[in-house]
Each structure stands twice: as structure tokens, then as C-alpha cells.
PDB file of C-alpha atoms in Angstrom:
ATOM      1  CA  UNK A  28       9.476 -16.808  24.672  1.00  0.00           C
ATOM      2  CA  UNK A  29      10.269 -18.505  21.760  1.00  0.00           C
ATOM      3  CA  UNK A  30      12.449 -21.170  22.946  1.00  0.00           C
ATOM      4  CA  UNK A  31       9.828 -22.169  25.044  1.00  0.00           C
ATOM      5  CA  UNK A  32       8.182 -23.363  22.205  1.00  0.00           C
ATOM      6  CA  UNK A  33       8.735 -27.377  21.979  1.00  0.00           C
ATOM      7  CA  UNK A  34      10.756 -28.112  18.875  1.00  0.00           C
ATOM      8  CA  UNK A  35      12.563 -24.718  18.507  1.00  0.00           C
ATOM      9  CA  UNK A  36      16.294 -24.738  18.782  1.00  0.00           C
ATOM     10  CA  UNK A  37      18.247 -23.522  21.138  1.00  0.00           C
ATOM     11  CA  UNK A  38      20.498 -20.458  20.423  1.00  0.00           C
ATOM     12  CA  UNK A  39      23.995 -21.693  20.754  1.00  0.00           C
ATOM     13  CA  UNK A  40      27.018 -19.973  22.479  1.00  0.00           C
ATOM     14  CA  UNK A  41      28.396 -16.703  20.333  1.00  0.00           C
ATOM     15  CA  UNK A  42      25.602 -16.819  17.675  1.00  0.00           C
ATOM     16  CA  UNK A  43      24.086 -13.949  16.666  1.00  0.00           C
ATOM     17  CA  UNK A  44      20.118 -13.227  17.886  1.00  0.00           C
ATOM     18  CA  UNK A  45      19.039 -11.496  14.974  1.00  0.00           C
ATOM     19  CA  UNK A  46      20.305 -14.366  12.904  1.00  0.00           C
ATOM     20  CA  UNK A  47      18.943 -16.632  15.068  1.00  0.00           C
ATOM     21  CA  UNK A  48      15.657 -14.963  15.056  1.00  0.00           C
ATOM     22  CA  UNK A  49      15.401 -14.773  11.156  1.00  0.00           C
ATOM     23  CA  UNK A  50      16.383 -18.625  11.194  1.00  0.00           C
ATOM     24  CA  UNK A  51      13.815 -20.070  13.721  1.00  0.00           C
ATOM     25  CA  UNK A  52      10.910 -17.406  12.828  1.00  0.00           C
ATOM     26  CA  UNK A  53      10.812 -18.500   8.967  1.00  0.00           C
ATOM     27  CA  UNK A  54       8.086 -19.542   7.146  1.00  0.00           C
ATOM     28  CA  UNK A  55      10.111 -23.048   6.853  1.00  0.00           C
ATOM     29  CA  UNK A  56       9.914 -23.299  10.777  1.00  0.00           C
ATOM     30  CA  UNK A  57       6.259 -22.617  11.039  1.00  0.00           C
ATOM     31  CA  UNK A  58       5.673 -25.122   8.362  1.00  0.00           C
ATOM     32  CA  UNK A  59       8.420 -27.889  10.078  1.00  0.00           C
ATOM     33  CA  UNK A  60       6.738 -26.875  13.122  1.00  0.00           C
ATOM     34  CA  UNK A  61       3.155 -26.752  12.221  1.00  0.00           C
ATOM     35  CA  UNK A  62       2.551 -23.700  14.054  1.00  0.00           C
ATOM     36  CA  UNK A  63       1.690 -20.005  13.327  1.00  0.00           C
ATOM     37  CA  UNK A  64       4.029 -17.879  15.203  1.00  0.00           C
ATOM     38  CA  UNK A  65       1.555 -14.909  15.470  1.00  0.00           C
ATOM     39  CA  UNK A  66      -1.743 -16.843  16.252  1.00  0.00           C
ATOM     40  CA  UNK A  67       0.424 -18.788  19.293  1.00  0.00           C
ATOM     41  CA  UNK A  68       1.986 -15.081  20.369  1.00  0.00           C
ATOM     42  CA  UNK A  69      -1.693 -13.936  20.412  1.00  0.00           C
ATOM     43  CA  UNK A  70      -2.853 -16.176  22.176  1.00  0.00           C
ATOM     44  CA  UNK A  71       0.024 -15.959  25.215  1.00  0.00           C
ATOM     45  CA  UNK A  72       0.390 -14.394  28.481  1.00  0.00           C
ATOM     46  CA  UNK A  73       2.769 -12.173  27.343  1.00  0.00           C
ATOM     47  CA  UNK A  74       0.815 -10.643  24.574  1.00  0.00           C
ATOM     48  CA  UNK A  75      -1.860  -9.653  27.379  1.00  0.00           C
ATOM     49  CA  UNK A  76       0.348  -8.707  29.167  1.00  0.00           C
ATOM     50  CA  UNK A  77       2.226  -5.996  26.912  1.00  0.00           C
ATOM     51  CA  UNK A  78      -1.433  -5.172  25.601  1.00  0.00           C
ATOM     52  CA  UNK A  79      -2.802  -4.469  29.285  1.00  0.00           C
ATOM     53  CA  UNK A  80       0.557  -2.178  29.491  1.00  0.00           C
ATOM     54  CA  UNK A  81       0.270  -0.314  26.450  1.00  0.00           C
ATOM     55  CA  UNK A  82      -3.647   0.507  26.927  1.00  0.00           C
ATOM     56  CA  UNK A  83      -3.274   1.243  30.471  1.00  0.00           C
ATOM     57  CA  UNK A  84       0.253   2.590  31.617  1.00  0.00           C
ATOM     58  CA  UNK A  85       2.158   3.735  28.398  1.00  0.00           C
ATOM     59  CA  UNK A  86      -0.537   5.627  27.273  1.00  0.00           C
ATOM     60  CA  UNK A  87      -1.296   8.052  30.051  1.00  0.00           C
ATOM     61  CA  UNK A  88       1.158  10.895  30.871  1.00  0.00           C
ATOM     62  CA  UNK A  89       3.223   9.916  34.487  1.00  0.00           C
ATOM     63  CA  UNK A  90       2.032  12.896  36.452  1.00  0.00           C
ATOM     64  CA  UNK A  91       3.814  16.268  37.033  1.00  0.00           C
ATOM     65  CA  UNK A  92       4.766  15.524  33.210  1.00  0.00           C
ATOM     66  CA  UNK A  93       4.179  17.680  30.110  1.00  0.00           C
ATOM     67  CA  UNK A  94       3.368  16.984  26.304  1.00  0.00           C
ATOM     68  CA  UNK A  95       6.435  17.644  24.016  1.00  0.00           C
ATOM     69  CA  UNK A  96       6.669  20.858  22.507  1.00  0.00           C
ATOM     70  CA  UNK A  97       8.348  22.195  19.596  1.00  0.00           C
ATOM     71  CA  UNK A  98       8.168  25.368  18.552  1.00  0.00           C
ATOM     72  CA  UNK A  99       8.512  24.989  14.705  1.00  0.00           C
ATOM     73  CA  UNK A 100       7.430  21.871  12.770  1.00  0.00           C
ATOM     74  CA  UNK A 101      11.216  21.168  11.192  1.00  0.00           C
ATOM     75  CA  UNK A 102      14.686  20.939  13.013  1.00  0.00           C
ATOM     76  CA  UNK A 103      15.844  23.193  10.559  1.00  0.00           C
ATOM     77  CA  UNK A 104      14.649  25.692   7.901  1.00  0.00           C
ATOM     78  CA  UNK A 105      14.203  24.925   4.310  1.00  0.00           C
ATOM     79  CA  UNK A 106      17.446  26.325   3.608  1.00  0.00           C
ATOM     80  CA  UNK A 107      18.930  24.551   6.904  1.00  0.00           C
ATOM     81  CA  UNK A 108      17.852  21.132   5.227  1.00  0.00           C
ATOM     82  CA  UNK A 109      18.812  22.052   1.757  1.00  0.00           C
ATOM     83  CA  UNK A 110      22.786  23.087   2.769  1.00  0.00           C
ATOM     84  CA  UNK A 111      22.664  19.581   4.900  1.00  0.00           C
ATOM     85  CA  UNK A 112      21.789  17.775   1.847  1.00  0.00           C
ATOM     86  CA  UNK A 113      24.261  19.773  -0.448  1.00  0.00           C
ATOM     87  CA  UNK A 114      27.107  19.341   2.206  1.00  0.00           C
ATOM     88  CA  UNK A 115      26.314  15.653   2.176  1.00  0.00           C
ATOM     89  CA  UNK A 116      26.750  14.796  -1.340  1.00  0.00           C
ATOM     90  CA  UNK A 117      29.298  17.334  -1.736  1.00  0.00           C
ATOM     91  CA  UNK A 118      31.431  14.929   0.734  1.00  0.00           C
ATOM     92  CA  UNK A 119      30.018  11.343  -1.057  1.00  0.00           C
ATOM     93  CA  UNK A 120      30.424  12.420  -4.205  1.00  0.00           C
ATOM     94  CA  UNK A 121      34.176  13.849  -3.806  1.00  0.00           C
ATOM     95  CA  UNK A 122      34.911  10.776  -1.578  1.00  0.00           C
ATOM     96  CA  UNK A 123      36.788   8.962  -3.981  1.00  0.00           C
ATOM     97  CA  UNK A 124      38.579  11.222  -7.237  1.00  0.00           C
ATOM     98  CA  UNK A 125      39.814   8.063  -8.933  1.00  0.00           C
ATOM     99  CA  UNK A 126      35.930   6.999  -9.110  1.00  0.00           C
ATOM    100  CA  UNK A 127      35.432  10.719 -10.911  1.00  0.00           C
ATOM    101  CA  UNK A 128      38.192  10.755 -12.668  1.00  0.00           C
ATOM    102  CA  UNK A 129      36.960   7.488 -14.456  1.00  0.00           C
ATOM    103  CA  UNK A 130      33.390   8.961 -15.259  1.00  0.00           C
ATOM    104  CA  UNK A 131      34.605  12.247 -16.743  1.00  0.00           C
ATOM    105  CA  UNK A 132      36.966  10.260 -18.956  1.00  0.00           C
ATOM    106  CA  UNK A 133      34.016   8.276 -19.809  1.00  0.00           C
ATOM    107  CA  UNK A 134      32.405  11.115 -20.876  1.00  0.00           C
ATOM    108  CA  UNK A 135      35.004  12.824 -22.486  1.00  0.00           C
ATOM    109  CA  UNK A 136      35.539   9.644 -24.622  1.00  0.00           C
ATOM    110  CA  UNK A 137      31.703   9.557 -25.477  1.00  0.00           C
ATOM    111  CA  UNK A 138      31.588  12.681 -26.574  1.00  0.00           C
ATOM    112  CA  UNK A 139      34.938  12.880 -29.085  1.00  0.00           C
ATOM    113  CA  UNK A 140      33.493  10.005 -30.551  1.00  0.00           C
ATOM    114  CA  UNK A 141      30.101  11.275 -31.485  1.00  0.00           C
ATOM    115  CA  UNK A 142      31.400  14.564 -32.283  1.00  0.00           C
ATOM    116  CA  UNK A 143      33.960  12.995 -34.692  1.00  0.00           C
ATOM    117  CA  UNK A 144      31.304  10.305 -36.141  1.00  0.00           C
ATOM    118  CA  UNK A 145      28.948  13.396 -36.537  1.00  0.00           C
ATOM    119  CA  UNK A 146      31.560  16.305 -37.672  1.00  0.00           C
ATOM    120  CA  UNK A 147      30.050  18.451 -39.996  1.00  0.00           C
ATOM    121  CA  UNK A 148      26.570  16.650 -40.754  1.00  0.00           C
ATOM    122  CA  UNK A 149      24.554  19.492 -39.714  1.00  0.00           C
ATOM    123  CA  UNK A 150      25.660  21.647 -42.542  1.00  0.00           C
ATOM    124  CA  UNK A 151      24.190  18.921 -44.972  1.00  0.00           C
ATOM    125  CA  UNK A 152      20.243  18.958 -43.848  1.00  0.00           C
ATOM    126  CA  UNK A 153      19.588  21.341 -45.984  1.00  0.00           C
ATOM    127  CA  UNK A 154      21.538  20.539 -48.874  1.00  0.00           C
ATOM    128  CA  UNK A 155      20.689  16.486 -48.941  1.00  0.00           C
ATOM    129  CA  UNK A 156      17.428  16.014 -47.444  1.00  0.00           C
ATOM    130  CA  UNK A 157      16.917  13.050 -49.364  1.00  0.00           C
ATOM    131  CA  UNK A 158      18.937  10.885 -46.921  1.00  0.00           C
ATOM    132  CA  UNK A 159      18.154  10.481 -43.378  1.00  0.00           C
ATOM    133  CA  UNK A 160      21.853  11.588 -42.018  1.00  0.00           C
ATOM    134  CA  UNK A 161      20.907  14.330 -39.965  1.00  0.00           C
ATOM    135  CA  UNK A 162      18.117  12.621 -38.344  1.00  0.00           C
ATOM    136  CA  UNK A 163      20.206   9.557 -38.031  1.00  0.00           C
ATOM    137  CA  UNK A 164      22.921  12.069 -36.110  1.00  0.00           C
ATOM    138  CA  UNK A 165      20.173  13.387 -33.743  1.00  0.00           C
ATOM    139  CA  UNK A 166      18.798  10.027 -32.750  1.00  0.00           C
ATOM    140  CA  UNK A 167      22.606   8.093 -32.509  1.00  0.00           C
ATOM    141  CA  UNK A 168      23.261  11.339 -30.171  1.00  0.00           C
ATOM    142  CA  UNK A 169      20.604  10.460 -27.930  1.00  0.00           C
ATOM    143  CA  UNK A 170      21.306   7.678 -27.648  1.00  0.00           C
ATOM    144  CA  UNK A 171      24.932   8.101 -26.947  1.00  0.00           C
ATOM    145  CA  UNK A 172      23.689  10.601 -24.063  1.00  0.00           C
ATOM    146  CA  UNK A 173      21.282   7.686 -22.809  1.00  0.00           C
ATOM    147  CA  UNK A 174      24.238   4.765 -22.779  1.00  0.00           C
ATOM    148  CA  UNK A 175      26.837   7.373 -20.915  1.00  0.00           C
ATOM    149  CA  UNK A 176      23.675   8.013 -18.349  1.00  0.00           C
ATOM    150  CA  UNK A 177      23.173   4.241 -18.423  1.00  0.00           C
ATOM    151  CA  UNK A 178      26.327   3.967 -17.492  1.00  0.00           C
ATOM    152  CA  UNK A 179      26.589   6.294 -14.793  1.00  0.00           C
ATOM    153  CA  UNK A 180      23.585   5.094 -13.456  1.00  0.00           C
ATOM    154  CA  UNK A 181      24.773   1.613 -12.997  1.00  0.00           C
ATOM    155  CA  UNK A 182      28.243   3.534 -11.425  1.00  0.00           C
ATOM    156  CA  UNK A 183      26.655   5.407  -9.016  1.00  0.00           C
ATOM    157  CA  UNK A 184      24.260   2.786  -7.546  1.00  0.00           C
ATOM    158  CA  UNK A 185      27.176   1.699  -5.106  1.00  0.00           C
ATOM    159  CA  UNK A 186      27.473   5.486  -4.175  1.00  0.00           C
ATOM    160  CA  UNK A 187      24.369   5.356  -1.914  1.00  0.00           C
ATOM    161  CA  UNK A 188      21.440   7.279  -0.642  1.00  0.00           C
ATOM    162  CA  UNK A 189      23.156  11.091  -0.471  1.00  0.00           C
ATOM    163  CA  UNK A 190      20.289  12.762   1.119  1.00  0.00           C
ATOM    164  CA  UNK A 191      18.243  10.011   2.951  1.00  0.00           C
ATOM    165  CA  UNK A 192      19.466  10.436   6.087  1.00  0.00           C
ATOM    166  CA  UNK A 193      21.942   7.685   5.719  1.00  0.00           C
ATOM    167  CA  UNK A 194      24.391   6.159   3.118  1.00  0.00           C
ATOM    168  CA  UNK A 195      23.231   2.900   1.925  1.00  0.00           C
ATOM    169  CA  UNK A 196      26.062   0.720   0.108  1.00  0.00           C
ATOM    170  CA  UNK A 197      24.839  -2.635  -1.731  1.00  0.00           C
TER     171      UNK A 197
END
């Protein structure tokens, strides 16, 4: 249908169709073109065509046939689902050890350091509480917690979608 249209290109030999699709459907080809795609579509054969079909034949039963029928609402139970989703990320997340090993030691590093910045302060709110040390300890600890999740964050965004159904990589 579409390379009927006059001034679309033909797909060539060993190209892909979806590429193809994307390149001759764009706004830019519409423009070049001076066409809209969906107002010409509309206005075809073919559109009437599938229309007539869906009203009429796809959307009455073919006789002898029966509605679908399930008898619970879920594939699984709650629990089913939840063991699915556990199992899953179980096997993403213990894919790759090196990839582990690297946030742990991460995390290990992050917190020696702000235990050994911080050793001991606690002891002096009480005695000094004149200077700010102890609340300076509390708010450079959270924030050491949010730059190691920060961090882990931006680490596990190539790790994918564990319980969507399917693993997405960027």
C-alpha cells in the first residue's frame, strides 16, 4: 500500500521493513511528500475494507464456537507470581559475580571511610554541643548512603526490568 503512493521509495533488496517503514512513514516524508499518511489511509479501499471486516466478520463468534473461559482471573496465584518474580531476579542479579563483587567493594569502601572520618563523634554530643560535629556526622552519613545508592542506581540501570515480564538492556 504504501509504495503505491507516487514519490515513496522503493524498498531495496535485503533491507529491513521495519526500517524501511520508520524511514518512509516519518514526519520528514509527509512533509517532502505533502501528504498525511493517516488522512490518505482513511480515505482508501483498504481501510473500508479492514473496517467492513472487523465490524462484520471478526466480531461475531464462527458458529459451533465458544467464548474463552478461565476459571480463575490469574495464571498463577499470588504466591505463584511472587516465586516467578523472586526466581527471576535471583538469576539476573547473580548473572554476573564480578559485577557484585564490584558493588559490595564499593560499599565496603564507603562505609570504612565514613566510619573512620566519623570514629568516635557520637560520644562528643553531649559533651561539646557548641559545635555542629555530630550533626555534621549525621548529615555527611546520609549523604554517603545517598552517593553509594546513586551509584548503584546508575550500575544497575543496564541490569534490566527483573520482574516485567522481560529483561530490557539499554
Amino acid at each position: 500500500m504504501v509504495q503505491a503512493i507516487p514519490g515513496v521509495p522503493k524498498i531495496k533488496d535485503k533491507y529491513n521493513p521495519a526500517t524501511w517503514m520508520l524511514e518512509v512513514s516519518s514526519v520528514a516524508a509527509e512533509v517532502r511528500l505533502q501528504m498525511d499518511f493517516a488522512e490518505h489511509y482513511e480515505s482508501s479501499a483498504l481501510y473500508r475494507r479492514n473496517k467492513a471486516l472487523v465490524v462484520g466478520e471478526f466480531s461475531k463468534p464462527a458458529a459451533g464456537t465458544n467464548d474463552l473461559y478461565f476459571p480463575t482471573q490469574y495464571s498463577q496465584s499470588a504466591w505463584g507470581q511472587f516465586e516467578a518474580c523472586l526466581w527471576k531476579q535471583w538469576w539476573t542479579y547473580w548473572r554476573s559475580p564480578d559485577y557484585n563483587l564490584v558493588r559490595f567493594f564499593f560499599t565496603l569502601v564507603t562505609a570504612l571511610l565514613l566510619g573512620s572520618i566519623f570514629w568516635r563523634i557520637g560520644e562528643e554530643r553531649w559533651v561539646d554541643a557548641g559545635t555542629c560535629r555530630f550533626s555534621a556526622a549525621i548529615i555527611l552519613t546520609e549523604l554517603g548512603v545517598v552517593v553509594q545508592g546513586k551509584r548503584n542506581q546508575s550500575s544497575d540501570r543496564d541490569r534490566g526490568d527483573v520482574c516485567g515480564g522481560h529483561v530490557r538492556r539499554r
